[in-house]
PDB file of C-alpha atoms in Angstrom:
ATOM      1  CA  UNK A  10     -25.985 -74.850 -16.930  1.00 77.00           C
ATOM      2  CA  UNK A  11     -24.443 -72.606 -14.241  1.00 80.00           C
ATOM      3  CA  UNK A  12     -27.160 -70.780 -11.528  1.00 88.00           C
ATOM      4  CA  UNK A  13     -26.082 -67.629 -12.193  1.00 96.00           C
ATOM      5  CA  UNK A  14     -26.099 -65.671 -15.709  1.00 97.00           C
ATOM      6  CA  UNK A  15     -22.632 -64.021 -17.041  1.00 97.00           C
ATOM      7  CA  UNK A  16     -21.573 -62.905 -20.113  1.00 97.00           C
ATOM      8  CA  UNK A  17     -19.208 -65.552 -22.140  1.00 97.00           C
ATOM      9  CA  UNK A  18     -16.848 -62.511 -22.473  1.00 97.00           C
ATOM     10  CA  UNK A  19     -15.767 -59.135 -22.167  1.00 98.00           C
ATOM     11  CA  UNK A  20     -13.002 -57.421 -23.624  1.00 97.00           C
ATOM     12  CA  UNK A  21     -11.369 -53.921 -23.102  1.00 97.00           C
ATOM     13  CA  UNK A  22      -8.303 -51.847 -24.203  1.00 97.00           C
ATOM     14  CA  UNK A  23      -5.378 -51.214 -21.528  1.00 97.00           C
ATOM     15  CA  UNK A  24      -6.230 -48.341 -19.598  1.00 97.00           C
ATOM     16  CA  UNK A  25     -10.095 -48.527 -19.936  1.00 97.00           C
ATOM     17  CA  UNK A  26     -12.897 -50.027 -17.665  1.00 97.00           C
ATOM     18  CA  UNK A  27     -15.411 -52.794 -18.248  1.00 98.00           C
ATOM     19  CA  UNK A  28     -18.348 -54.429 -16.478  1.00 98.00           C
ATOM     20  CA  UNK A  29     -19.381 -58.102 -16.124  1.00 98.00           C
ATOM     21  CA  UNK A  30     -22.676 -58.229 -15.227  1.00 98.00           C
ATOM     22  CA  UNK A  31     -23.943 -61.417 -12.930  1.00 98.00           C
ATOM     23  CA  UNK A  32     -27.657 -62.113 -12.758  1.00 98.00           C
ATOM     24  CA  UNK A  33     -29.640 -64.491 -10.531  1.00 97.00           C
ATOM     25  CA  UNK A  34     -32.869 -64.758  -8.847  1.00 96.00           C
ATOM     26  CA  UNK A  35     -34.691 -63.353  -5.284  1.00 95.00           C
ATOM     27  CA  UNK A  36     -33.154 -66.727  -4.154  1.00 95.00           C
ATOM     28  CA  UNK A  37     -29.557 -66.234  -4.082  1.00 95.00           C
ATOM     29  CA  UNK A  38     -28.297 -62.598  -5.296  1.00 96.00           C
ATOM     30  CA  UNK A  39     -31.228 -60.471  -4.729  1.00 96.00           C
ATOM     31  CA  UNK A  40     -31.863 -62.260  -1.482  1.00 95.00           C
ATOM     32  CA  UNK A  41     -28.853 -61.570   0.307  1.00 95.00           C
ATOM     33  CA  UNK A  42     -25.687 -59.373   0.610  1.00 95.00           C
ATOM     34  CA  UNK A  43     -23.086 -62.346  -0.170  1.00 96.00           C
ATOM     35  CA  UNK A  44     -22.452 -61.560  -3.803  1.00 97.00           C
ATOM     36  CA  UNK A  45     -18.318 -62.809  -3.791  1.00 97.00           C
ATOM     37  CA  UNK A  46     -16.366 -62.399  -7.727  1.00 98.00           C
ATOM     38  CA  UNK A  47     -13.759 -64.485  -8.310  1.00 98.00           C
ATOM     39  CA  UNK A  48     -10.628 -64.209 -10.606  1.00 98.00           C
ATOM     40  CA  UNK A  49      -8.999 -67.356 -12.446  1.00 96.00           C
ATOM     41  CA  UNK A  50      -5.956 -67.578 -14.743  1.00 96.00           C
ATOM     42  CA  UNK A  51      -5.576 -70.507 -16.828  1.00 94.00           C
ATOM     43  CA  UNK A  52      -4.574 -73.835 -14.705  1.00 91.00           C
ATOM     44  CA  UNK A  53      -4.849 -71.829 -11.639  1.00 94.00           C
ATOM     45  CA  UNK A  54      -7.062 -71.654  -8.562  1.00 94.00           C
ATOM     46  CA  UNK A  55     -10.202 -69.492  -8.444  1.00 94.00           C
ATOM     47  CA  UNK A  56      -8.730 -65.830  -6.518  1.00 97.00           C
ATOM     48  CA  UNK A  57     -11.366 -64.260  -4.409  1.00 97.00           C
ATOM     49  CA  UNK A  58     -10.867 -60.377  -5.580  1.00 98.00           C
ATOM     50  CA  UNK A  59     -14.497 -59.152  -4.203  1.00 98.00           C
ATOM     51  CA  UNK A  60     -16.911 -60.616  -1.219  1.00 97.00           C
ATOM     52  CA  UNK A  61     -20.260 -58.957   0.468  1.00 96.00           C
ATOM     53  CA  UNK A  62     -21.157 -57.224  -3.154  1.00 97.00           C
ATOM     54  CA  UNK A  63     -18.693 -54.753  -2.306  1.00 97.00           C
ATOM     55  CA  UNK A  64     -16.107 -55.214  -0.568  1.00 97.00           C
ATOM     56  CA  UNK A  65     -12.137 -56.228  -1.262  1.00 97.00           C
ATOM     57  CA  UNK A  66      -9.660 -58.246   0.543  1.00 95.00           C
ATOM     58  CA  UNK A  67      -6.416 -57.126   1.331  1.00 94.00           C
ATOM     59  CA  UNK A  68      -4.260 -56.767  -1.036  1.00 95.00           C
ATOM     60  CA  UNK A  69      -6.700 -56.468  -4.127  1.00 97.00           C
ATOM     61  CA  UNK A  70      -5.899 -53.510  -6.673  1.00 97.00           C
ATOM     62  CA  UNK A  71      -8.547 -50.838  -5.908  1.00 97.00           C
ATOM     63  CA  UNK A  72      -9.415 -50.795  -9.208  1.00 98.00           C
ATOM     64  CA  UNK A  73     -11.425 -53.885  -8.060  1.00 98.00           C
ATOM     65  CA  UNK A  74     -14.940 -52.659  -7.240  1.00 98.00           C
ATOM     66  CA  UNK A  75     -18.642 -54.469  -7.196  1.00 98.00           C
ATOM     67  CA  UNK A  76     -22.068 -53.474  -6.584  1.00 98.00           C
ATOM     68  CA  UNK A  77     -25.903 -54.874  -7.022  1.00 98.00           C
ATOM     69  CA  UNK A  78     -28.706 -53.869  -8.009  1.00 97.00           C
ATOM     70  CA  UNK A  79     -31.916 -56.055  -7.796  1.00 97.00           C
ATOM     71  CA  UNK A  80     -30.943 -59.852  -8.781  1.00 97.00           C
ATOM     72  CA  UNK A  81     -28.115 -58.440 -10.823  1.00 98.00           C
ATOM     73  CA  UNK A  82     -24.382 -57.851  -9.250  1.00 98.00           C
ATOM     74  CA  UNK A  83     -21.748 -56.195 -11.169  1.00 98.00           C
ATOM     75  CA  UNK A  84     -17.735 -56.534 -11.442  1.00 98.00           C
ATOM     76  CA  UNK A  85     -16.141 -53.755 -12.743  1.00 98.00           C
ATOM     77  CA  UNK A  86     -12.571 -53.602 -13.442  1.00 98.00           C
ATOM     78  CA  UNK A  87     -10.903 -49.990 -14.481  1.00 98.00           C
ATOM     79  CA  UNK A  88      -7.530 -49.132 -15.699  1.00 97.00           C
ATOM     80  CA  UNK A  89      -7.638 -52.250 -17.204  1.00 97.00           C
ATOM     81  CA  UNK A  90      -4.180 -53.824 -17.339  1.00 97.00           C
ATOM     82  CA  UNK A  91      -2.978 -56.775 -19.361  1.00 97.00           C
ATOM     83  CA  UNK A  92      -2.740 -59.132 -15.985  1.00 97.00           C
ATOM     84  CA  UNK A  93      -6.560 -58.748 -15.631  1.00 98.00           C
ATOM     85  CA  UNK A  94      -7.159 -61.158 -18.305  1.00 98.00           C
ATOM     86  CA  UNK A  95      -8.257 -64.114 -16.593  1.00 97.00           C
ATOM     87  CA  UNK A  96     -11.826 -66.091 -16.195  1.00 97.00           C
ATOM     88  CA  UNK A  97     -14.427 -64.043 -13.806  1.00 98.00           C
ATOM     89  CA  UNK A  98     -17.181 -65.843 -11.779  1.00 98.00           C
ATOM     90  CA  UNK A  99     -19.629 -64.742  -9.328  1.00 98.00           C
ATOM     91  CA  UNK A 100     -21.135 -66.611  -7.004  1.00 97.00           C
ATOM     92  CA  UNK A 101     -23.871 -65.957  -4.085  1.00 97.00           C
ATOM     93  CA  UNK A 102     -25.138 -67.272  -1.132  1.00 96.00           C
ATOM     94  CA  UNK A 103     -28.339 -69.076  -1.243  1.00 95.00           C
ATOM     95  CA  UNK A 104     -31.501 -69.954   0.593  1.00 92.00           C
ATOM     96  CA  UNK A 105     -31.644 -73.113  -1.295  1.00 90.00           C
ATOM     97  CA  UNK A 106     -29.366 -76.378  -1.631  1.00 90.00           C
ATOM     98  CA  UNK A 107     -27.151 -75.735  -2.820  1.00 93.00           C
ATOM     99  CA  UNK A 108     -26.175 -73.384  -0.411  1.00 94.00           C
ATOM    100  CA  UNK A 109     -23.563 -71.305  -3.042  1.00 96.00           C
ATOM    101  CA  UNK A 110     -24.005 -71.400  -6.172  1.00 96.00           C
ATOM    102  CA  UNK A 111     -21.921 -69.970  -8.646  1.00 97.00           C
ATOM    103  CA  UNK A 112     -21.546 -68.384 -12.226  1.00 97.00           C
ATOM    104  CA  UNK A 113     -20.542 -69.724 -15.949  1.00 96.00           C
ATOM    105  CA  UNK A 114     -17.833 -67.123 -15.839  1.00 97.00           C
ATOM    106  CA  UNK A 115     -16.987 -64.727 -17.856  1.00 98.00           C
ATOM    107  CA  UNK A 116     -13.654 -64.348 -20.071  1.00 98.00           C
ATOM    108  CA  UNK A 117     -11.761 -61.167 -20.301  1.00 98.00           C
ATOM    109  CA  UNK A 118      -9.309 -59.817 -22.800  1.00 97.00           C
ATOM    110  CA  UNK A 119      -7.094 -57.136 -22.858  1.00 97.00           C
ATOM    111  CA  UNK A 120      -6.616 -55.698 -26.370  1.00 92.00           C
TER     112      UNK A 120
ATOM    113  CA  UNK B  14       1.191 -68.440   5.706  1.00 95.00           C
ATOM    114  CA  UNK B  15      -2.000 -70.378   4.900  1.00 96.00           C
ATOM    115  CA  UNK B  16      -2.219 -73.486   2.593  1.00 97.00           C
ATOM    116  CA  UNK B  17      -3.822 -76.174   1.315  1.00 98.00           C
ATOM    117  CA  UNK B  18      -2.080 -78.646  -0.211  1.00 98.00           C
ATOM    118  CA  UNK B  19      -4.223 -80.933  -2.344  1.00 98.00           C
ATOM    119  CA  UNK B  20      -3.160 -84.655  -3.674  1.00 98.00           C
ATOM    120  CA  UNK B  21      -2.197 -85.548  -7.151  1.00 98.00           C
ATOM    121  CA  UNK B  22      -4.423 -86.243 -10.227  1.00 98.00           C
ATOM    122  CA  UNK B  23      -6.635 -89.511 -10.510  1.00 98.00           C
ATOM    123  CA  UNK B  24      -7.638 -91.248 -13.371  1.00 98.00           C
ATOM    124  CA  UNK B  25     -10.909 -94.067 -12.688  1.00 98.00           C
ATOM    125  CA  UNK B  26     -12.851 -96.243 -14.792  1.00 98.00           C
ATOM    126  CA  UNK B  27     -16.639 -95.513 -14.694  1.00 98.00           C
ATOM    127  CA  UNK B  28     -18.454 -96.950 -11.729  1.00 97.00           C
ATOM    128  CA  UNK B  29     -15.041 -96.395  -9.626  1.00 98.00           C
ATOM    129  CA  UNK B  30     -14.677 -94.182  -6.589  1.00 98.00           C
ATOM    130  CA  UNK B  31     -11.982 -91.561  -6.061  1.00 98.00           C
ATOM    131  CA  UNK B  32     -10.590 -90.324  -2.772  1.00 98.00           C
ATOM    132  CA  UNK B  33      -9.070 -86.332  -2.710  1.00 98.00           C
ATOM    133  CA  UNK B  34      -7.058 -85.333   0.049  1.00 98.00           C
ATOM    134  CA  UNK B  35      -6.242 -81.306   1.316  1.00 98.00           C
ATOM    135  CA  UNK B  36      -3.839 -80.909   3.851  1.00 98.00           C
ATOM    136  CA  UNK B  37      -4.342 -77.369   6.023  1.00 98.00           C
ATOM    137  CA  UNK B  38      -1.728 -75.553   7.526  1.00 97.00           C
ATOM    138  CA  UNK B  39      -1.088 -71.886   8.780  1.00 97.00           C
ATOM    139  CA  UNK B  40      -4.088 -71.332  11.048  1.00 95.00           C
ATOM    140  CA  UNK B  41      -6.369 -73.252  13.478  1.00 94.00           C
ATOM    141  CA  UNK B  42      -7.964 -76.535  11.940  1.00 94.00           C
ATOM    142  CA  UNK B  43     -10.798 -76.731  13.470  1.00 93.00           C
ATOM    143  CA  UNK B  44     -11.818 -73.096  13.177  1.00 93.00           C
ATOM    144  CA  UNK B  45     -12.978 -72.617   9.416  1.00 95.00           C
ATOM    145  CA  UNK B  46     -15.378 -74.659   7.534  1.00 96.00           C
ATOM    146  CA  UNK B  47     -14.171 -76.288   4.413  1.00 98.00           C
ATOM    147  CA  UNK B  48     -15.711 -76.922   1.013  1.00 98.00           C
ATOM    148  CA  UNK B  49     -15.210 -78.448  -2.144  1.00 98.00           C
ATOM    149  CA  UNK B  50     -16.348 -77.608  -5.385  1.00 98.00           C
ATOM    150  CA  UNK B  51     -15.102 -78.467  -8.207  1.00 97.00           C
ATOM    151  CA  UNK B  52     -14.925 -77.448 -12.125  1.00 96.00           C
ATOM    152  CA  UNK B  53     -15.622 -79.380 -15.483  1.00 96.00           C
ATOM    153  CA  UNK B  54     -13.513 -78.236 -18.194  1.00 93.00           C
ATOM    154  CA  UNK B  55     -14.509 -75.389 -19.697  1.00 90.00           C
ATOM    155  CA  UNK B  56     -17.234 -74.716 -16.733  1.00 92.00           C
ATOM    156  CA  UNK B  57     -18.298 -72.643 -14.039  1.00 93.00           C
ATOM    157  CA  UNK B  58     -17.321 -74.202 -10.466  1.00 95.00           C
ATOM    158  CA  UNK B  59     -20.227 -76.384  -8.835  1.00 97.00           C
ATOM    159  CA  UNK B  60     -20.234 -76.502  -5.229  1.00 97.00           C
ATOM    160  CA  UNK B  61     -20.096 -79.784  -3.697  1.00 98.00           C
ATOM    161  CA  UNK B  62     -20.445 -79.614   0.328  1.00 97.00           C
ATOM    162  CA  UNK B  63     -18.833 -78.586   3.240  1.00 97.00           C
ATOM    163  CA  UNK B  64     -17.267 -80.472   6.109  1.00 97.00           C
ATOM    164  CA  UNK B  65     -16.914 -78.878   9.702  1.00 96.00           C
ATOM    165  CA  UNK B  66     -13.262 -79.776  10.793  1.00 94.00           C
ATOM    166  CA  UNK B  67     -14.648 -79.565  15.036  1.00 93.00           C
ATOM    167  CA  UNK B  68     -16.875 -82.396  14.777  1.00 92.00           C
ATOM    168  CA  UNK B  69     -17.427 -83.252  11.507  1.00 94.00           C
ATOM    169  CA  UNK B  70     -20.415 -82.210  10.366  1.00 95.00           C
ATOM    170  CA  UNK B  71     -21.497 -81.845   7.012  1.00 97.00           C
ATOM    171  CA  UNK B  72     -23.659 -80.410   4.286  1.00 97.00           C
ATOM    172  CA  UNK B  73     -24.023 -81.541   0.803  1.00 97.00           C
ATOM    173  CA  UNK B  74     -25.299 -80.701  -2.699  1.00 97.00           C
ATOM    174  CA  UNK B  75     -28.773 -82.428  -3.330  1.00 96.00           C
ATOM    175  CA  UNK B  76     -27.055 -83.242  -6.351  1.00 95.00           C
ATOM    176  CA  UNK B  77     -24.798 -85.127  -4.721  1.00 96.00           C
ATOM    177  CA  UNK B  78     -25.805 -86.881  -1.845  1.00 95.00           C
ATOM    178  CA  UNK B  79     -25.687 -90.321  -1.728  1.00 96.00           C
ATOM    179  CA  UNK B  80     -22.399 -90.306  -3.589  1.00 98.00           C
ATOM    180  CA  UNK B  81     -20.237 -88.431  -1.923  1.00 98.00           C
ATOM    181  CA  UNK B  82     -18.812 -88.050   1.795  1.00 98.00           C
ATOM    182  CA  UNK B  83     -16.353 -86.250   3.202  1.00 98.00           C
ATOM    183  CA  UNK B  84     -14.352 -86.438   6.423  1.00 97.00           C
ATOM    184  CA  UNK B  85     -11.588 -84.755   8.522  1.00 97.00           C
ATOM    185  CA  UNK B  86      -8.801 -86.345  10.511  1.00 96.00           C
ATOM    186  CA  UNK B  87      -7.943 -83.468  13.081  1.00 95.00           C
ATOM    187  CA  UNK B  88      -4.695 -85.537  14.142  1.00 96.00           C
ATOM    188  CA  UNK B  89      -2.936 -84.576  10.546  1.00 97.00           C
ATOM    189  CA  UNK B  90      -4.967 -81.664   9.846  1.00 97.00           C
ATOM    190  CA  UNK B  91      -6.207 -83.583   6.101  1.00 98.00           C
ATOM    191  CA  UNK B  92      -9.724 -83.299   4.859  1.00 98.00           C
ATOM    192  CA  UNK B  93     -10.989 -85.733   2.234  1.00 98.00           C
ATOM    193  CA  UNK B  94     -13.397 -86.092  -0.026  1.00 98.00           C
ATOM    194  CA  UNK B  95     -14.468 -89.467  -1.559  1.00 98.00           C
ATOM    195  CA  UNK B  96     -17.104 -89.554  -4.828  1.00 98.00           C
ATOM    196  CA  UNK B  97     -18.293 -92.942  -5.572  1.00 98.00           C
ATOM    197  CA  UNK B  98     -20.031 -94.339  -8.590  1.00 97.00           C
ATOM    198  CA  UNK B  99     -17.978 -92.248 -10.956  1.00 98.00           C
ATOM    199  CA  UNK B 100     -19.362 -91.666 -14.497  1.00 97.00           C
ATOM    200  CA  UNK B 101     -17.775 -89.535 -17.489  1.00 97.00           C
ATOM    201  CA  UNK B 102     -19.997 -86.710 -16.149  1.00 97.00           C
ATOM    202  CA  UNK B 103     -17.489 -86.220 -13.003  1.00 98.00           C
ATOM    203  CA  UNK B 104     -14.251 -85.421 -14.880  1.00 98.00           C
ATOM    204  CA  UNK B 105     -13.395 -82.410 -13.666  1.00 98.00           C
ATOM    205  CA  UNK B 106     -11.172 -80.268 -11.428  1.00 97.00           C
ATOM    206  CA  UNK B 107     -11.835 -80.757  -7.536  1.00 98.00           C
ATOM    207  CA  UNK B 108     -10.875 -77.898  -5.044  1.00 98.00           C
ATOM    208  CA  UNK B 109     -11.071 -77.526  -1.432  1.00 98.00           C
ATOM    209  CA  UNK B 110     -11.351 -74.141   0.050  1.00 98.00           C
ATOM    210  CA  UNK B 111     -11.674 -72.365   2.903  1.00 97.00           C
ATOM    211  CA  UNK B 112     -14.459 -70.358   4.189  1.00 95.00           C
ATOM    212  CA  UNK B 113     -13.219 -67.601   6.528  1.00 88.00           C
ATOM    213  CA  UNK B 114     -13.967 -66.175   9.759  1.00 86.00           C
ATOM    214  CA  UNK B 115     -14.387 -63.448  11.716  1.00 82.00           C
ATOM    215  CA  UNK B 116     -14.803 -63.543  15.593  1.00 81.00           C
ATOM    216  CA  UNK B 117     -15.815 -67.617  14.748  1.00 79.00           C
ATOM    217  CA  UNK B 118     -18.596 -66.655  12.581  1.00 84.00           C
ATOM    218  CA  UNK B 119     -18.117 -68.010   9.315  1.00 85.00           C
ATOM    219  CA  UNK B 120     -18.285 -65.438   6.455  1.00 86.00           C
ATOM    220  CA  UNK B 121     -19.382 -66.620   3.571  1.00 91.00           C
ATOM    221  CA  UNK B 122     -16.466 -66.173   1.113  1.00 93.00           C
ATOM    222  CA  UNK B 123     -14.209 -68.793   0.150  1.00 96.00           C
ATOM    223  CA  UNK B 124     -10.561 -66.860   1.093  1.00 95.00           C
ATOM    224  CA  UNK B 125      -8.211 -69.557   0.426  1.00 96.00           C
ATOM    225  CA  UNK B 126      -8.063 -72.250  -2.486  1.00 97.00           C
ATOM    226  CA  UNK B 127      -6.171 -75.560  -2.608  1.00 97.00           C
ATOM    227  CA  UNK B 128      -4.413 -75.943  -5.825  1.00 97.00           C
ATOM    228  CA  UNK B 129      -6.598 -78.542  -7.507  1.00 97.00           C
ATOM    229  CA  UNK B 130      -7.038 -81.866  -7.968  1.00 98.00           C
ATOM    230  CA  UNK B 131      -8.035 -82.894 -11.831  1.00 98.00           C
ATOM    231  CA  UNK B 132     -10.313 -86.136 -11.696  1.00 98.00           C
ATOM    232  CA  UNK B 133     -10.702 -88.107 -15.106  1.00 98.00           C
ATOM    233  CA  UNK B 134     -13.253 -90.777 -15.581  1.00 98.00           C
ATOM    234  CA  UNK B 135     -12.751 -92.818 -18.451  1.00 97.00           C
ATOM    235  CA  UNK B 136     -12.882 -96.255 -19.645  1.00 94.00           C
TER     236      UNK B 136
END
């Protein structure tokens, strides 16, 4: 059983938006401002797509964008597009051990 | 370009130990810390530890100490991480990845993944 909560899956038409929502405790994602979402296709590495709640590396599609509220971060993905399906996690920083902990993931289909 | 370059898949017998390389390259060793976690089929990644490449140090998962250690040879650039007393419970995926840095501060994100190293315990 993963530390942090995500829905098993999420699904969306091209063109629309969806959220995966990402819940923890005081501990980890309410506690601290390193919320980081993660994108995996099948067989692949995990891609890091958001870090510090908020924030995107270079070279991540705009359409990219997180935020938190309380114990509970948020992915949301919009103008969905049919090479966003993939596996999401989350994961946060943590004042216990371990140190990172991460999410169960959370599937996403494009109809 | 930066890389890590994992070794191939293992298959133990319970009670076994396995040893998983990841070779660095593309940027200063000894300048980011590196982890491991790994992934059970059909699971969320678990975090393992993390090793220091300038020194050594490390940190690992409660869950996990006692069984596992993990090392750096700075010559070749290769961090490894050995799990001993393998049960069915361990089959999974094992990655190494970097945490990045700015202005030698690590930042809390993992940036950069090695490709994987599947693990499978079985008698």
């Amino acid at each position: 059983q993963s530390a942090l909560t995500q829905p098993a899956s999420v699904s969306g038409s091209p063109g629309q938006s969806i959220a995966i929502s990402c819940t923890g405790t005081s501990s980890d994602v309410g506690g601290y401002d390193y919320v980081s979402w993660y994108q995996q296709h099948p067989g692949k590495a995990p891609k890091l797509m958001i870090y510090d709640v908020n924030k995107r590396p270079s070279g991540v599609s705009d359409r990219f964008s997180g935020s938190k509220s309380g114990n509970t971060a948020s992915l949301t993905i919009s103008g969905l597009q049919a090479e966003d399906e993939a596996d999401y996690y989350c994961s946060s920083y943590t004042s216990n051990n371990p140190p990172w902990v991460f999410g169960g993931g959370t599937k996403l289909t494009v109809l | 370009q930066v890389q890590l370059v994992q070794s191939g898949a293992e298959v133990k017998k319970p009670g076994a130990s396995v040893k998983v390389s990841c070779k660095a390259s593309g940027y200063t060793f000894t300048k980011y810390l590196i982890h491991w976690v790994r992934q059970a089929p059909g699971q969320g990644p678990e975090w393992m530890g993390v090793i220091h490449p300038n020194g050594g140090s490390t940190l690992y998962a409660q869950k996990f100490q006692g069984r596992v250690t993990m090392a750096r040879d700075t010559s070749t650039s290769i961090i490894y991480m050995e799990l001993n007393s393998l049960r069915s419970e361990d089959t999974a995926v094992y990655y190494c990845a970097r945490e990045g840095a700015e202005r030698a501060v690590p930042n809390k994100r993992f940036d950069y993944w090695g490709q994987g190293t599947l693990v499978t315990v079985s008698s």
